mmCIF file of C-alpha atoms in Angstrom:
data_model
loop_
_atom_site.group_PDB
_atom_site.id
_atom_site.type_symbol
_atom_site.label_atom_id
_atom_site.label_comp_id
_atom_site.label_asym_id
_atom_site.label_seq_id
_atom_site.Cartn_x
_atom_site.Cartn_y
_atom_site.Cartn_z
ATOM 1 C CA MET A 268 139.530 51.220 -27.499
ATOM 2 C CA LYS A 269 141.713 47.894 -27.930
ATOM 3 C CA ALA A 270 145.052 47.614 -30.738
ATOM 4 C CA ALA A 271 147.325 45.768 -32.152
ATOM 5 C CA VAL A 272 150.847 46.422 -33.236
ATOM 6 C CA ILE A 273 151.933 43.844 -35.531
ATOM 7 C CA SER A 274 156.367 43.617 -36.581
ATOM 8 C CA PHE A 275 158.151 41.289 -38.290
ATOM 9 C CA THR A 276 161.739 42.953 -37.745
ATOM 10 C CA GLU A 277 164.110 43.624 -34.804
ATOM 11 C CA LYS A 278 163.822 47.007 -35.887
ATOM 12 C CA GLY A 279 160.156 47.162 -36.318
ATOM 13 C CA GLY A 280 159.883 45.483 -32.965
ATOM 14 C CA ARG A 281 161.690 48.654 -31.168
ATOM 15 C CA TRP A 282 159.108 51.144 -32.949
ATOM 16 C CA ASN A 283 156.654 48.462 -31.668
ATOM 17 C CA ARG A 284 157.951 48.600 -28.149
ATOM 18 C CA GLU A 285 157.658 52.310 -28.282
ATOM 19 C CA ILE A 286 153.892 52.770 -29.951
ATOM 20 C CA THR A 287 152.269 50.310 -27.819
ATOM 21 C CA GLY A 288 153.771 52.405 -24.730
ATOM 22 C CA ARG A 289 152.496 55.542 -26.075
ATOM 23 C CA LEU A 290 149.178 53.831 -26.753
ATOM 24 C CA ARG A 291 148.901 52.759 -23.381
ATOM 25 C CA ALA A 292 149.847 55.675 -22.056
ATOM 26 C CA GLU A 293 146.347 57.333 -23.790
ATOM 27 C CA GLU A 294 144.559 54.574 -21.737
ATOM 28 C CA ALA A 295 144.150 52.195 -24.774
ATOM 29 C CA ASP A 296 144.464 48.746 -24.394
ATOM 30 C CA SER A 297 147.560 48.290 -26.783
ATOM 31 C CA THR A 298 149.188 44.491 -27.155
ATOM 32 C CA GLY A 299 152.542 44.166 -29.172
ATOM 33 C CA TYR A 300 152.894 41.380 -31.175
ATOM 34 C CA GLY A 301 156.576 40.427 -32.742
ATOM 35 C CA PHE A 302 157.718 37.711 -35.191
ATOM 36 C CA TYR A 303 159.124 35.052 -32.801
ATOM 37 C CA LYS A 304 162.980 35.702 -34.125
ATOM 38 C CA TYR A 305 162.406 39.002 -33.200
ATOM 39 C CA ALA A 306 159.991 39.239 -30.751
ATOM 40 C CA GLY A 307 162.005 40.415 -27.553
ATOM 41 C CA GLU A 308 160.846 41.841 -24.111
ATOM 42 C CA GLY A 309 157.551 43.390 -24.240
ATOM 43 C CA LEU A 310 156.146 42.050 -27.352
ATOM 44 C CA THR A 311 154.160 38.683 -27.675
ATOM 45 C CA PRO A 312 155.782 36.222 -30.055
ATOM 46 C CA PHE A 313 153.748 34.912 -32.858
ATOM 47 C CA THR A 314 154.906 32.504 -35.903
ATOM 48 C CA HIS A 315 152.353 32.717 -38.913
ATOM 49 C CA VAL A 316 150.766 36.406 -39.299
ATOM 50 C CA LYS A 317 147.437 35.157 -40.876
ATOM 51 C CA ASP A 318 146.399 32.939 -38.088
ATOM 52 C CA LEU A 319 147.563 36.001 -35.540
ATOM 53 C CA THR A 320 145.066 38.604 -37.509
ATOM 54 C CA GLU A 321 141.977 36.155 -37.841
ATOM 55 C CA GLY A 322 141.567 36.115 -34.021
ATOM 56 C CA LEU A 323 142.936 39.864 -33.851
ATOM 57 C CA PHE A 324 140.489 40.949 -36.768
ATOM 58 C CA ALA A 325 137.280 40.381 -34.690
ATOM 59 C CA SER A 326 138.405 41.486 -31.468
ATOM 60 C CA CYS A 327 140.347 44.948 -32.030
ATOM 61 C CA ASP A 328 139.225 48.297 -32.895
ATOM 62 C CA LEU A 329 142.703 49.248 -34.424
ATOM 63 C CA LEU A 330 145.271 46.841 -36.289
ATOM 64 C CA LEU A 331 148.978 48.456 -37.243
ATOM 65 C CA PHE A 332 151.511 46.435 -39.102
ATOM 66 C CA ILE A 333 155.102 47.636 -38.919
ATOM 67 C CA GLY A 334 156.771 46.178 -42.349
ATOM 68 C CA ALA A 335 155.572 46.038 -45.623
ATOM 69 C CA THR A 336 152.121 47.102 -47.130
ATOM 70 C CA GLY A 337 152.205 43.172 -49.217
ATOM 71 C CA ILE A 338 152.481 41.256 -46.058
ATOM 72 C CA ALA A 339 149.705 43.458 -44.119
ATOM 73 C CA LEU A 340 147.548 43.215 -47.182
ATOM 74 C CA ARG A 341 147.738 39.149 -47.471
ATOM 75 C CA ALA A 342 147.129 38.910 -43.789
ATOM 76 C CA VAL A 343 143.743 41.232 -43.852
ATOM 77 C CA ALA A 344 142.581 40.218 -46.778
ATOM 78 C CA PRO A 345 140.348 36.928 -45.971
ATOM 79 C CA PHE A 346 138.963 38.370 -42.977
ATOM 80 C CA LEU A 347 137.336 41.503 -44.641
ATOM 81 C CA ARG A 348 133.990 41.728 -43.967
ATOM 82 C CA GLY A 349 132.747 45.378 -45.410
ATOM 83 C CA LYS A 350 133.901 48.834 -44.244
ATOM 84 C CA THR A 351 130.991 48.872 -41.452
ATOM 85 C CA LYS A 352 132.661 45.844 -39.453
ATOM 86 C CA ASP A 353 136.094 46.062 -40.535
ATOM 87 C CA PRO A 354 138.723 47.669 -38.111
ATOM 88 C CA ALA A 355 140.986 50.149 -38.592
ATOM 89 C CA VAL A 356 144.228 49.133 -40.531
ATOM 90 C CA LEU A 357 147.404 50.598 -40.606
ATOM 91 C CA VAL A 358 150.981 49.736 -42.356
ATOM 92 C CA MET A 359 154.029 52.096 -41.162
ATOM 93 C CA ASP A 360 157.554 51.122 -42.357
ATOM 94 C CA GLU A 361 160.182 49.800 -40.041
ATOM 95 C CA CYS A 362 162.165 52.872 -40.114
ATOM 96 C CA GLY A 363 159.060 54.649 -38.980
ATOM 97 C CA LEU A 364 158.979 57.324 -42.581
ATOM 98 C CA HIS A 365 155.417 56.612 -43.070
ATOM 99 C CA VAL A 366 152.277 55.181 -41.995
ATOM 100 C CA ILE A 367 149.492 54.524 -44.073
ATOM 101 C CA SER A 368 145.939 54.625 -43.345
ATOM 102 C CA LEU A 369 145.177 50.977 -45.358
ATOM 103 C CA LEU A 370 141.559 50.268 -44.323
ATOM 104 C CA SER A 371 138.228 51.649 -42.286
ATOM 105 C CA GLY A 372 139.578 55.015 -42.762
ATOM 106 C CA HIS A 373 136.176 56.923 -41.946
ATOM 107 C CA LEU A 374 133.778 54.709 -39.892
ATOM 108 C CA GLY A 375 136.720 52.339 -38.584
ATOM 109 C CA GLY A 376 138.618 56.162 -37.239
ATOM 110 C CA ALA A 377 142.111 54.779 -39.629
ATOM 111 C CA ASN A 378 142.753 58.077 -41.145
ATOM 112 C CA GLU A 379 142.509 59.849 -37.407
ATOM 113 C CA TRP A 380 144.851 57.172 -36.125
ATOM 114 C CA CYS A 381 147.241 57.437 -38.848
ATOM 115 C CA ARG A 382 147.483 61.078 -37.864
ATOM 116 C CA ARG A 383 147.964 60.099 -34.716
ATOM 117 C CA ILE A 384 150.828 57.430 -35.171
ATOM 118 C CA ALA A 385 152.455 59.950 -37.279
ATOM 119 C CA LEU A 386 152.370 62.693 -34.369
ATOM 120 C CA LEU A 387 153.473 60.269 -32.415
ATOM 121 C CA THR A 388 156.329 58.597 -34.274
ATOM 122 C CA GLY A 389 157.062 61.429 -36.137
ATOM 123 C CA ALA A 390 156.427 59.306 -39.118
ATOM 124 C CA GLU A 391 154.602 61.158 -42.662
ATOM 125 C CA PRO A 392 150.668 60.223 -42.772
ATOM 126 C CA VAL A 393 149.719 58.764 -45.842
ATOM 127 C CA ILE A 394 145.846 59.365 -46.661
ATOM 128 C CA THR A 395 144.060 58.715 -49.967
ATOM 129 C CA THR A 396 140.746 59.245 -49.358
ATOM 130 C CA ALA A 397 139.441 61.981 -51.288
ATOM 131 C CA THR A 398 137.259 63.872 -48.899
ATOM 132 C CA ASP A 399 140.099 63.954 -46.341
ATOM 133 C CA LEU A 400 142.663 65.234 -49.479
ATOM 134 C CA ASN A 401 140.286 68.094 -50.407
ATOM 135 C CA GLY A 402 138.655 69.246 -47.521
ATOM 136 C CA VAL A 403 135.174 68.293 -48.116
ATOM 137 C CA PHE A 404 132.723 66.669 -45.788
ATOM 138 C CA ALA A 405 132.363 63.324 -44.871
ATOM 139 C CA VAL A 406 129.452 61.718 -43.930
ATOM 140 C CA ASP A 407 130.603 58.743 -42.564
ATOM 141 C CA VAL A 408 133.020 60.391 -40.325
ATOM 142 C CA PHE A 409 130.682 62.284 -39.411
ATOM 143 C CA ALA A 410 127.951 59.361 -38.216
ATOM 144 C CA ARG A 411 130.703 57.794 -36.398
ATOM 145 C CA GLU A 412 131.824 61.307 -33.934
ATOM 146 C CA ASN A 413 127.912 61.582 -33.321
ATOM 147 C CA GLY A 414 127.648 57.819 -32.412
ATOM 148 C CA LEU A 415 125.014 57.634 -35.778
ATOM 149 C CA ALA A 416 124.916 54.072 -37.650
ATOM 150 C CA VAL A 417 124.882 54.176 -41.398
ATOM 151 C CA ARG A 418 121.858 51.943 -42.500
ATOM 152 C CA ASN A 419 122.557 51.786 -45.711
ATOM 153 C CA PRO A 420 126.926 52.227 -46.304
ATOM 154 C CA GLU A 421 126.129 52.168 -50.022
ATOM 155 C CA ALA A 422 124.723 55.631 -50.114
ATOM 156 C CA VAL A 423 127.910 57.100 -48.381
ATOM 157 C CA ARG A 424 129.655 56.940 -52.171
ATOM 158 C CA GLU A 425 126.507 59.141 -53.334
ATOM 159 C CA VAL A 426 126.949 61.920 -51.111
ATOM 160 C CA SER A 427 130.681 61.866 -51.316
ATOM 161 C CA GLY A 428 130.850 61.944 -54.680
ATOM 162 C CA ARG A 429 127.942 64.476 -55.603
ATOM 163 C CA LEU A 430 129.987 66.637 -52.724
ATOM 164 C CA LEU A 431 133.643 66.310 -54.166
ATOM 165 C CA ASN A 432 131.567 67.250 -57.989
ATOM 166 C CA ARG A 433 130.054 70.566 -56.074
ATOM 167 C CA GLU A 434 126.761 69.489 -55.950
ATOM 168 C CA ALA A 435 124.550 70.508 -53.033
ATOM 169 C CA VAL A 436 123.025 67.662 -50.697
ATOM 170 C CA GLY A 437 119.908 67.639 -48.813
ATOM 171 C CA PHE A 438 120.139 67.820 -44.919
ATOM 172 C CA TYR A 439 117.091 66.533 -42.939
ATOM 173 C CA SER A 440 117.401 65.371 -39.319
ATOM 174 C CA ASP A 441 115.009 64.693 -36.473
ATOM 175 C CA ILE A 442 117.013 65.144 -33.903
ATOM 176 C CA PRO A 443 118.191 68.696 -32.945
ATOM 177 C CA TRP A 444 121.492 69.868 -34.281
ATOM 178 C CA GLU A 445 124.438 72.719 -33.306
ATOM 179 C CA GLY A 446 127.173 74.108 -35.163
ATOM 180 C CA GLU A 447 127.635 75.598 -38.767
ATOM 181 C CA LEU A 448 126.536 73.414 -41.731
ATOM 182 C CA PRO A 449 129.440 72.430 -43.997
ATOM 183 C CA PRO A 450 129.480 74.024 -47.593
ATOM 184 C CA LEU A 451 127.044 72.139 -50.276
ATOM 185 C CA LEU A 452 125.093 71.380 -47.273
ATOM 186 C CA VAL A 453 121.603 72.223 -47.858
ATOM 187 C CA PRO A 454 118.999 71.914 -44.738
ATOM 188 C CA VAL A 455 115.524 70.854 -45.497
ATOM 189 C CA THR A 456 112.615 70.531 -43.567
ATOM 190 C CA ASP A 457 109.303 67.837 -44.186
ATOM 191 C CA ARG A 458 106.960 71.003 -44.020
ATOM 192 C CA GLU A 459 108.234 72.126 -47.425
ATOM 193 C CA THR A 460 105.611 72.612 -50.115
ATOM 194 C CA GLY A 461 105.459 73.558 -54.045
ATOM 195 C CA ALA A 462 108.369 75.518 -54.525
ATOM 196 C CA ASP A 463 110.723 74.541 -51.302
ATOM 197 C CA GLU A 464 110.286 71.101 -52.603
ATOM 198 C CA ALA A 465 110.792 71.321 -56.092
ATOM 199 C CA ARG A 466 114.084 72.878 -55.187
ATOM 200 C CA ARG A 467 114.976 70.128 -52.740
ATOM 201 C CA PRO A 468 118.031 68.407 -53.661
ATOM 202 C CA VAL A 469 117.514 65.033 -54.815
ATOM 203 C CA CYS A 470 120.918 63.440 -52.822
ATOM 204 C CA GLY A 471 120.772 63.934 -48.936
ATOM 205 C CA ILE A 472 121.256 62.832 -45.764
ATOM 206 C CA VAL A 473 118.815 61.640 -43.472
ATOM 207 C CA ILE A 474 119.178 61.409 -39.510
ATOM 208 C CA SER A 475 116.197 59.674 -38.087
ATOM 209 C CA ALA A 476 115.405 56.935 -35.479
ATOM 210 C CA GLU A 477 113.012 55.185 -38.108
ATOM 211 C CA GLY A 478 115.791 54.560 -40.119
ATOM 212 C CA ASP A 479 114.266 54.796 -43.660
ATOM 213 C CA ARG A 480 111.842 58.365 -43.731
ATOM 214 C CA GLN A 481 112.103 59.226 -47.438
ATOM 215 C CA VAL A 482 113.035 62.390 -47.824
ATOM 216 C CA PHE A 483 114.970 62.789 -50.448
ATOM 217 C CA PRO A 484 114.866 59.906 -53.743
ATOM 218 C CA LEU A 485 118.337 59.097 -52.804
ATOM 219 C CA SER A 486 119.098 59.439 -49.028
ATOM 220 C CA CYS A 487 121.655 58.239 -46.932
ATOM 221 C CA PHE A 488 120.040 57.270 -43.381
ATOM 222 C CA LEU A 489 122.159 57.519 -39.757
ATOM 223 C CA VAL A 490 120.181 56.160 -37.397
ATOM 224 C CA PRO A 491 121.075 56.842 -33.454
ATOM 225 C CA ARG A 492 122.298 54.189 -31.733
ATOM 226 C CA ASP A 493 119.791 54.068 -28.809
ATOM 227 C CA LEU A 494 119.511 50.501 -28.062
ATOM 228 C CA THR A 495 121.312 49.188 -24.875
ATOM 229 C CA VAL A 496 120.753 45.331 -24.774
ATOM 230 C CA GLY A 497 120.303 43.798 -21.366
ATOM 231 C CA ILE A 498 121.442 40.186 -21.048
ATOM 232 C CA GLY A 499 121.422 37.377 -18.253
ATOM 233 C CA CYS A 500 122.972 33.964 -18.930
ATOM 234 C CA ARG A 501 124.123 30.622 -17.600
ATOM 235 C CA LYS A 502 127.599 30.195 -17.176
ATOM 236 C CA GLY A 503 129.847 29.663 -20.102
ATOM 237 C CA ILE A 504 127.418 29.959 -23.038
ATOM 238 C CA SER A 505 128.732 30.456 -26.475
ATOM 239 C CA ARG A 506 128.673 33.734 -28.406
ATOM 240 C CA GLU A 507 127.340 31.669 -31.357
ATOM 241 C CA GLU A 508 123.841 31.028 -28.809
ATOM 242 C CA ILE A 509 124.083 34.644 -27.633
ATOM 243 C CA THR A 510 124.106 35.800 -31.474
ATOM 244 C CA ARG A 511 121.515 33.809 -32.831
ATOM 245 C CA CYS A 512 118.669 34.226 -29.676
ATOM 246 C CA LEU A 513 119.993 37.983 -30.069
ATOM 247 C CA THR A 514 119.297 38.006 -33.606
ATOM 248 C CA ARG A 515 115.961 36.552 -33.459
ATOM 249 C CA ILE A 516 114.437 38.451 -30.904
ATOM 250 C CA LEU A 517 115.774 41.777 -33.136
ATOM 251 C CA GLU A 518 114.445 40.574 -36.188
ATOM 252 C CA GLU A 519 110.863 39.277 -34.870
ATOM 253 C CA LYS A 520 110.887 42.945 -32.878
ATOM 254 C CA GLY A 521 111.487 44.577 -35.945
ATOM 255 C CA LEU A 522 114.482 46.488 -34.530
ATOM 256 C CA TRP A 523 117.620 47.078 -36.608
ATOM 257 C CA GLU A 524 121.077 45.676 -35.351
ATOM 258 C CA GLY A 525 122.858 48.498 -36.206
ATOM 259 C CA ARG A 526 121.162 50.626 -33.486
ATOM 260 C CA ILE A 527 123.119 48.797 -30.593
ATOM 261 C CA ALA A 528 124.717 50.831 -28.558
ATOM 262 C CA ARG A 529 126.067 48.703 -25.629
ATOM 263 C CA PHE A 530 125.607 45.170 -23.901
ATOM 264 C CA THR A 531 124.585 45.066 -20.136
ATOM 265 C CA SER A 532 124.519 42.695 -17.572
ATOM 266 C CA VAL A 533 125.351 42.093 -13.804
ATOM 267 C CA SER A 534 128.429 42.242 -12.534
ATOM 268 C CA LEU A 535 128.803 38.561 -11.757
ATOM 269 C CA LYS A 536 128.957 38.044 -15.703
ATOM 270 C CA SER A 537 131.662 40.265 -16.356
ATOM 271 C CA ALA A 538 133.994 38.122 -16.963
ATOM 272 C CA GLU A 539 131.393 35.920 -19.460
ATOM 273 C CA THR A 540 133.320 35.048 -22.788
ATOM 274 C CA GLY A 541 129.953 34.908 -24.753
ATOM 275 C CA ILE A 542 128.860 38.196 -23.634
ATOM 276 C CA GLN A 543 132.244 39.424 -24.266
ATOM 277 C CA GLU A 544 133.120 38.366 -27.717
ATOM 278 C CA GLU A 545 129.441 39.516 -28.740
ATOM 279 C CA ALA A 546 130.346 42.813 -27.476
ATOM 280 C CA LEU A 547 133.789 43.186 -29.305
ATOM 281 C CA ALA A 548 132.302 41.264 -32.419
ATOM 282 C CA ARG A 549 129.687 44.554 -32.449
ATOM 283 C CA ARG A 550 132.402 46.826 -31.427
ATOM 284 C CA VAL A 551 130.185 48.304 -28.717
ATOM 285 C CA PRO A 552 130.904 47.966 -25.070
ATOM 286 C CA PHE A 553 129.808 45.979 -22.500
ATOM 287 C CA LEU A 554 128.717 47.310 -18.756
ATOM 288 C CA THR A 555 127.992 45.737 -15.815
ATOM 289 C CA PHE A 556 126.256 46.927 -12.729
ATOM 290 C CA THR A 557 126.265 45.448 -9.186
ATOM 291 C CA PRO A 558 123.226 43.595 -8.034
ATOM 292 C CA ARG A 559 122.259 46.862 -5.677
ATOM 293 C CA GLU A 560 122.649 49.214 -8.681
ATOM 294 C CA LEU A 561 119.965 46.928 -10.517
ATOM 295 C CA GLU A 562 117.483 46.849 -7.344
ATOM 296 C CA GLN A 563 117.082 50.218 -7.485
ATOM 297 C CA VAL A 564 116.228 50.897 -10.721
ATOM 298 C CA PRO A 565 112.695 52.196 -10.920
ATOM 299 C CA GLY A 566 109.909 50.245 -12.887
ATOM 300 C CA SER A 567 108.263 47.079 -12.889
ATOM 301 C CA PHE A 568 110.599 44.095 -14.216
ATOM 302 C CA HIS A 569 109.483 39.988 -14.760
ATOM 303 C CA GLY A 570 111.332 38.818 -11.243
ATOM 304 C CA SER A 571 112.130 35.815 -10.519
ATOM 305 C CA SER A 572 113.116 34.531 -6.947
ATOM 306 C CA PHE A 573 115.858 32.001 -8.329
ATOM 307 C CA VAL A 574 117.554 34.880 -10.264
ATOM 308 C CA GLU A 575 117.582 36.716 -6.653
ATOM 309 C CA GLN A 576 118.641 34.028 -4.777
ATOM 310 C CA THR A 577 121.307 33.204 -7.296
ATOM 311 C CA VAL A 578 122.649 36.683 -8.455
ATOM 312 C CA GLY A 579 121.085 38.974 -5.400
ATOM 313 C CA VAL A 580 118.721 41.216 -7.725
ATOM 314 C CA ASP A 581 115.440 39.576 -9.055
ATOM 315 C CA ASN A 582 115.742 40.560 -12.610
ATOM 316 C CA VAL A 583 118.673 41.029 -14.397
ATOM 317 C CA CYS A 584 118.315 41.477 -18.461
ATOM 318 C CA GLU A 585 115.453 44.337 -18.271
ATOM 319 C CA ARG A 586 117.251 45.963 -15.399
ATOM 320 C CA ALA A 587 120.453 46.158 -16.772
ATOM 321 C CA ALA A 588 118.807 47.422 -19.970
ATOM 322 C CA VAL A 589 117.022 50.249 -18.790
ATOM 323 C CA LEU A 590 119.997 51.410 -16.002
ATOM 324 C CA GLY A 591 122.434 50.637 -19.358
ATOM 325 C CA SER A 592 120.069 53.471 -21.412
ATOM 326 C CA GLY A 593 119.477 56.376 -18.954
ATOM 327 C CA SER A 594 116.522 55.207 -17.608
ATOM 328 C CA GLY A 595 115.068 54.592 -21.071
ATOM 329 C CA GLU A 596 112.082 53.020 -22.393
ATOM 330 C CA LEU A 597 111.812 49.273 -22.305
ATOM 331 C CA LEU A 598 111.010 48.104 -25.956
ATOM 332 C CA VAL A 599 111.705 44.291 -25.400
ATOM 333 C CA GLU A 600 110.631 42.735 -22.155
ATOM 334 C CA LYS A 601 112.221 39.555 -21.103
ATOM 335 C CA GLN A 602 112.881 36.883 -23.489
ATOM 336 C CA ALA A 603 114.081 34.037 -22.607
ATOM 337 C CA GLY A 604 115.697 30.625 -24.118
ATOM 338 C CA GLY A 605 118.765 28.320 -23.959
ATOM 339 C CA GLY A 606 119.853 29.347 -20.933
ATOM 340 C CA ILE A 607 119.676 33.251 -22.126
ATOM 341 C CA THR A 608 117.550 36.221 -21.384
ATOM 342 C CA ILE A 609 117.201 39.416 -23.390
ATOM 343 C CA ALA A 610 115.631 42.677 -23.086
ATOM 344 C CA VAL A 611 116.094 45.957 -25.128
ATOM 345 C CA ALA A 612 115.590 49.574 -23.731
ATOM 346 C CA ARG A 613 115.568 52.776 -26.125
ATOM 347 C CA GLN A 614 117.925 55.475 -24.985
ATOM 348 C CA SER A 615 115.385 58.735 -24.950
ATOM 349 C CA ALA A 616 115.467 60.864 -28.175
ATOM 350 C CA SER A 617 116.025 64.100 -25.794
ATOM 351 C CA ALA A 618 119.659 62.624 -25.005
ATOM 352 C CA PHE A 619 120.838 62.796 -28.349
ATOM 353 C CA ARG A 620 122.622 66.218 -30.371
ATOM 354 C CA VAL A 621 124.188 66.263 -33.422
ATOM 355 C CA LEU A 622 127.324 68.189 -33.545
ATOM 356 C CA PHE A 623 128.942 69.936 -36.818
ATOM 357 C CA ARG A 624 132.422 70.437 -35.511
ATOM 358 C CA PRO A 625 134.468 73.282 -37.673
ATOM 359 C CA TYR A 626 134.881 71.720 -41.090
ATOM 360 C CA ALA A 627 137.774 71.568 -43.786
ATOM 361 C CA LYS A 628 137.242 73.609 -47.055
ATOM 362 C CA GLU A 629 139.611 73.723 -49.686
ATOM 363 C CA ASP A 630 141.404 77.036 -49.799
ATOM 364 C CA THR A 631 140.673 78.004 -53.763
ATOM 365 C CA LYS A 632 143.821 80.362 -53.497
ATOM 366 C CA ASN A 633 146.197 77.597 -53.158
ATOM 367 C CA GLY A 634 144.371 74.697 -53.410
ATOM 368 C CA THR A 635 144.694 73.476 -50.286
ATOM 369 C CA ALA A 636 142.209 72.121 -47.618
ATOM 370 C CA GLY A 637 142.202 74.536 -44.674
ATOM 371 C CA THR A 638 140.308 74.457 -41.249
ATOM 372 C CA VAL A 639 136.990 76.742 -40.386
ATOM 373 C CA THR A 640 137.375 77.853 -37.241
#
């Protein structure tokens, strides 16, 4: 997890150093940035917050601004891409009285981070998401916690709106699930007929690798992040070249990019900027393996004597994809072009299991949200 804390005053800088230190203690890759007049020891100075934000927005999972909300809003506004791509953005006042979940509360985890920063600092968390305030099941939070990608984000609002209005919402899953279904979520199978089918809710959640399985007239599709992209490339290849190559291959093979769970390669490429930037932009990890580890991967691969002499193993992309996927199925064999080789492996469906954690529900006696344990 990569975090950036940005402050503008001397008092804010003191909070900045304290928060970045505590985040690092929790093993987060955290960097503090201070306005150049008040940066002080331990903070990286900056002059223009908009220029700073442009670089951080694409590379960080969490941005915490210590200062006025208006400054944060104007800083991030030009770089907003959508709820599935934007990082978590928080704002805390320089006195440490309040911390606000400003952007990407669910999919980006801003609400969760808001509570954590509040615990670290003693600030009052400010969360305005309706499902959180009313103790209602949030499908996008559920998706993030279970390694699922939302295929049609616009449907999240439909599901949340119906649950907030106390309407039943269907639930169908190709993947085994555990735990207690939250209130108003109705389990549905694809074998229902007659009266059962007639009582099926109009709107529902569908978990399926197929990505668009029509179980309900209005469906929110959750897809397992089950793809591992193995990649090899010449030194110094740019992120733009990697993006073009990968996008073309996925489109040709009919694979949705939201299913990507990780990038993998040989250890020699661990510092390859283009691959690192592509993984950061997609907010997935980039893992590397030694030539010895790749060599031991069982299977039949497209070997190259040149690659073996250069890297120490006859094939990088296919072996790395299979190893990174936990010995999954090689869906896309080695694709080469422009100094880039790419392969894609799918993690076994048996490796996935959906868990409903203890849920919050409204306490009808006093109107507050309580947790069922």
